[in-house]
Coordinates of C-alpha atoms in Angstrom, one line a residue:
M61 CA 146.3 271.4 -113.2
P62 CA 147.5 273.2 -116.4
R63 CA 150.1 275.9 -115.8
S64 CA 148.7 279.4 -116.2
R65 CA 150.2 281.8 -118.7
S66 CA 152.8 284.2 -117.4
T67 CA 151.5 287.7 -116.9
P68 CA 153.6 290.5 -118.6
A69 CA 156.2 291.8 -116.3
R70 CA 154.8 295.4 -116.3
T71 CA 151.6 294.2 -114.6
R72 CA 153.3 292.0 -112.1
R73 CA 155.7 294.6 -110.7
T74 CA 155.1 295.6 -107.1
P75 CA 156.3 299.1 -106.0
P76 CA 159.1 298.8 -103.4
A77 CA 157.1 300.7 -100.9
V78 CA 154.2 298.3 -101.1
A79 CA 156.2 295.0 -101.3
S80 CA 156.1 292.9 -98.1
T81 CA 158.4 290.1 -97.0
A82 CA 156.1 288.9 -94.2
P83 CA 154.8 285.4 -94.7
V84 CA 151.1 285.0 -95.4
V85 CA 149.4 282.8 -92.9
T86 CA 146.7 280.9 -94.6
A87 CA 143.5 279.8 -92.9
T88 CA 144.5 276.2 -93.1
Q89 CA 147.9 276.9 -91.5
R90 CA 146.2 278.9 -88.7
V91 CA 144.0 275.8 -87.9
V92 CA 147.0 273.5 -88.1
D93 CA 149.0 275.6 -85.7
A94 CA 146.1 276.0 -83.3
I95 CA 145.3 272.3 -83.1
Y96 CA 149.0 271.4 -82.8
A97 CA 149.4 273.8 -79.9
A98 CA 146.2 272.6 -78.2
I99 CA 147.5 269.0 -78.3
L100 CA 151.0 270.0 -77.1
E101 CA 149.6 272.0 -74.2
L102 CA 147.1 269.3 -73.2
R103 CA 144.1 271.6 -73.9
L104 CA 142.7 268.8 -76.0
S105 CA 142.3 265.5 -74.2
P106 CA 143.7 262.3 -75.6
G107 CA 141.1 260.5 -77.7
T108 CA 139.1 263.7 -78.3
R109 CA 137.1 263.5 -81.6
L110 CA 137.9 266.4 -83.9
R111 CA 134.6 266.9 -85.8
E112 CA 134.8 269.0 -88.9
E113 CA 131.5 270.9 -88.3
E114 CA 132.5 271.8 -84.7
L115 CA 136.0 273.0 -85.7
A116 CA 134.6 275.0 -88.6
A117 CA 132.3 276.8 -86.3
S118 CA 135.1 277.4 -83.7
F119 CA 137.5 278.8 -86.3
Q120 CA 134.8 280.4 -88.5
V121 CA 136.2 278.8 -91.6
S122 CA 134.8 276.4 -94.1
R123 CA 134.8 272.6 -93.6
T124 CA 137.1 272.4 -96.6
V125 CA 139.8 274.4 -94.7
I126 CA 139.3 272.1 -91.7
R127 CA 139.6 269.0 -93.8
Q128 CA 142.8 270.2 -95.3
A129 CA 144.2 271.0 -91.9
L130 CA 143.3 267.6 -90.5
H131 CA 144.9 265.8 -93.4
R132 CA 148.1 267.8 -92.9
L133 CA 148.2 267.0 -89.2
A134 CA 147.5 263.3 -89.9
Q135 CA 150.4 263.3 -92.4
D136 CA 152.7 264.5 -89.7
R137 CA 151.2 261.9 -87.3
I138 CA 150.0 264.6 -84.9
I139 CA 146.4 263.3 -85.1
E140 CA 144.7 260.1 -86.4
L141 CA 142.3 259.8 -89.2
H142 CA 140.0 256.8 -89.2
H143 CA 137.8 255.6 -92.1
N144 CA 134.2 256.3 -91.2
R145 CA 135.1 257.6 -87.8
G146 CA 136.9 260.9 -88.7
A147 CA 139.8 262.5 -86.8
Q148 CA 140.8 262.3 -83.2
V149 CA 143.6 263.2 -80.9
P150 CA 145.7 260.0 -80.5
L151 CA 145.1 257.8 -77.5
P152 CA 148.5 255.9 -77.1
G153 CA 148.9 253.0 -74.8
R154 CA 151.3 253.0 -71.9
D155 CA 153.6 250.7 -73.8
E156 CA 154.1 253.4 -76.5
A157 CA 156.0 255.6 -74.0
A158 CA 159.0 253.3 -74.3
H159 CA 159.1 253.9 -78.1
V160 CA 158.6 257.6 -77.8
F161 CA 161.3 258.2 -75.2
D162 CA 163.7 255.8 -77.0
A163 CA 163.4 258.0 -80.1
R164 CA 163.8 261.2 -78.1
R165 CA 166.9 259.8 -76.4
V166 CA 168.4 259.0 -79.8
V167 CA 167.7 262.5 -81.1
E168 CA 168.2 264.7 -78.1
C169 CA 171.2 263.0 -76.5
E170 CA 172.9 263.6 -79.9
V171 CA 171.7 267.2 -79.9
A172 CA 173.2 267.7 -76.4
R173 CA 176.4 266.1 -77.4
R174 CA 176.8 268.3 -80.5
L175 CA 175.9 271.5 -78.6
A176 CA 178.2 271.0 -75.6
G177 CA 180.7 273.8 -75.3
T178 CA 179.5 275.5 -78.6
L179 CA 176.6 277.7 -77.4
D180 CA 177.2 281.4 -77.7
A181 CA 176.0 284.1 -75.2
L182 CA 172.8 284.9 -77.2
Q183 CA 171.8 281.2 -77.4
L184 CA 172.4 280.6 -73.7
D185 CA 170.4 283.7 -72.9
R186 CA 167.5 282.5 -75.0
L187 CA 167.6 279.1 -73.3
R188 CA 167.8 280.6 -69.8
R189 CA 164.8 282.9 -70.5
L190 CA 162.8 279.9 -71.6
V191 CA 163.7 278.0 -68.4
Q192 CA 162.9 281.0 -66.2
D193 CA 159.6 281.6 -67.9
E194 CA 158.7 277.9 -67.6
A195 CA 159.5 277.9 -63.9
A196 CA 157.4 281.0 -63.4
A197 CA 154.4 279.6 -65.3
D198 CA 154.6 276.4 -63.2
A199 CA 154.8 278.4 -60.0
R200 CA 151.6 280.3 -60.8
G201 CA 149.8 277.1 -61.9
D202 CA 149.7 278.0 -65.6
R203 CA 150.1 274.4 -66.8
S204 CA 149.4 275.1 -70.5
T205 CA 152.1 277.8 -70.7
A206 CA 154.6 275.7 -68.8
I207 CA 154.1 272.8 -71.2
R208 CA 154.5 275.1 -74.2
L209 CA 157.7 276.6 -72.8
S210 CA 159.1 273.2 -72.0
G211 CA 158.5 272.1 -75.6
E212 CA 160.1 275.3 -76.9
F213 CA 163.2 274.6 -74.8
H214 CA 163.7 271.2 -76.2
R215 CA 162.9 272.3 -79.8
A216 CA 165.2 275.3 -79.4
L217 CA 168.1 272.9 -78.6
A218 CA 167.3 270.9 -81.7
E219 CA 167.3 274.0 -83.9
M220 CA 170.6 275.2 -82.5
S221 CA 172.2 271.8 -83.4
G222 CA 172.0 272.9 -87.0
N223 CA 170.2 269.8 -88.2
P224 CA 166.6 270.7 -89.3
V225 CA 165.6 267.0 -89.3
F226 CA 166.1 266.8 -85.6
A227 CA 163.6 269.7 -85.1
R228 CA 161.1 268.0 -87.4
M229 CA 161.3 264.8 -85.5
L230 CA 160.7 266.6 -82.2
D231 CA 157.7 268.3 -83.8
E232 CA 156.1 264.8 -84.0
L233 CA 157.4 263.5 -80.7
L234 CA 156.6 266.4 -78.4
P235 CA 152.8 266.2 -78.8
T236 CA 152.8 262.5 -78.2
T237 CA 154.9 263.1 -75.1
S238 CA 152.3 265.5 -73.8
I239 CA 149.5 263.1 -74.5
L240 CA 151.3 260.3 -72.6
M241 CA 151.8 262.6 -69.7
A242 CA 148.2 263.6 -69.7
L243 CA 147.1 259.9 -69.6
Y244 CA 149.6 258.3 -67.3
Q245 CA 151.5 261.0 -65.3
Q246 CA 151.2 261.2 -61.5
P247 CA 148.8 264.1 -60.6
G248 CA 150.4 267.4 -59.8
R249 CA 153.7 266.7 -61.5
P250 CA 154.9 269.1 -64.3
V251 CA 155.3 267.7 -67.8
C252 CA 158.9 268.8 -67.7
V253 CA 161.0 269.4 -64.6
A254 CA 162.4 272.9 -64.7
H255 CA 165.3 272.2 -62.4
R256 CA 166.5 269.5 -64.8
H257 CA 166.6 272.2 -67.5
V258 CA 168.8 274.3 -65.3
E259 CA 171.1 271.3 -64.8
L260 CA 171.1 270.6 -68.5
L261 CA 172.1 274.1 -69.4
E262 CA 175.0 273.8 -67.0
A263 CA 176.0 270.5 -68.6
L264 CA 175.9 272.0 -72.0
T265 CA 178.8 274.3 -71.1
G266 CA 181.0 271.3 -70.3
P267 CA 182.2 268.1 -72.0
R268 CA 180.1 266.4 -74.7
A269 CA 179.7 263.1 -72.7
A270 CA 178.4 265.0 -69.7
A271 CA 175.8 266.9 -71.7
A272 CA 174.5 263.8 -73.4
A273 CA 174.4 262.0 -70.0
E274 CA 172.4 264.8 -68.4
M275 CA 169.9 264.8 -71.3
R276 CA 169.5 261.1 -70.9
R277 CA 168.8 261.5 -67.2
H278 CA 166.3 264.2 -67.9
L279 CA 164.4 262.1 -70.4
Q280 CA 164.5 259.1 -68.2
E281 CA 162.9 261.1 -65.4
L282 CA 160.1 262.1 -67.8
E283 CA 159.6 258.6 -68.9
T284 CA 159.4 257.4 -65.2
A285 CA 156.8 260.0 -64.5
V286 CA 154.4 258.3 -66.9
T287 CA 152.4 256.3 -64.3
T288 CA 148.8 257.4 -63.8
P289 CA 145.9 259.0 -65.8
G290 CA 145.6 262.8 -65.7
A291 CA 142.7 265.2 -65.7
Q292 CA 140.5 265.9 -68.7
A293 CA 140.9 269.0 -70.8
A294 CA 138.3 271.5 -71.9
P295 CA 135.7 270.7 -74.6
V296 CA 136.7 271.5 -78.2
R297 CA 134.3 274.4 -78.4
D298 CA 136.1 276.1 -75.5
V299 CA 139.6 275.2 -76.5
F300 CA 139.4 277.3 -79.7
A301 CA 137.1 280.1 -78.4
A302 CA 139.8 282.8 -78.8
Y303 CA 140.3 282.0 -82.5
R304 CA 136.8 283.2 -83.3
E305 CA 138.0 286.7 -82.8
E306 CA 141.1 286.4 -85.1
P307 CA 141.4 288.8 -88.0
D308 CA 140.7 287.5 -91.5
T309 CA 143.5 285.6 -93.0
A310 CA 144.3 284.5 -96.5
A311 CA 142.4 281.6 -98.0
A312 CA 143.9 278.2 -97.9

């Protein structure tokens, strides 16, 4: 696309009182974020077809916006795009769990090793609140919230490590973990075990080797839990019902 001509500076100036530093959330990004969250929280069942027309109606956006969002999710390997079959939530086999948790161990054991003995009071407080909120959600049977908070706990650790690549890798691995749990986890067990997070926090205040070992135990426990199929999630039209009432956002 040819580059547009520069507009004279006097017409581009924004008065200080009007300027805003808040990021603009496009319609495409809103759809991306919502589908990502729905997969992570198991509100979309593994293997669910993501039909453009149905999603466009749910989000009240054009099919072009939906198509852009699906392509972005596919690029990040959050969903799958098949020729002549469209998009769907991945349906991984049980044998894929070994690959997923192997990758998580490589990333997260190193994260734990780096963080051991370095977390400040504000960071520890943030992590403790996530663990407490996760345990409370699990106690009241709010599975979706517990799953989301569990993922936030693991991602927060990756962010605190100072390596943004670790966080991006978890962005891909966490939804796949949730899907594997939905398919093969024993009924009634949480996706993450809150007491393990408490123990992990304690380990992070000690030696590096102990923190890495505790993370390894935690991930091994999650991998072991992948045993039996779980329950089905809600239909797509119900999963995104709340988004129909969202205020207008910027175009993609």
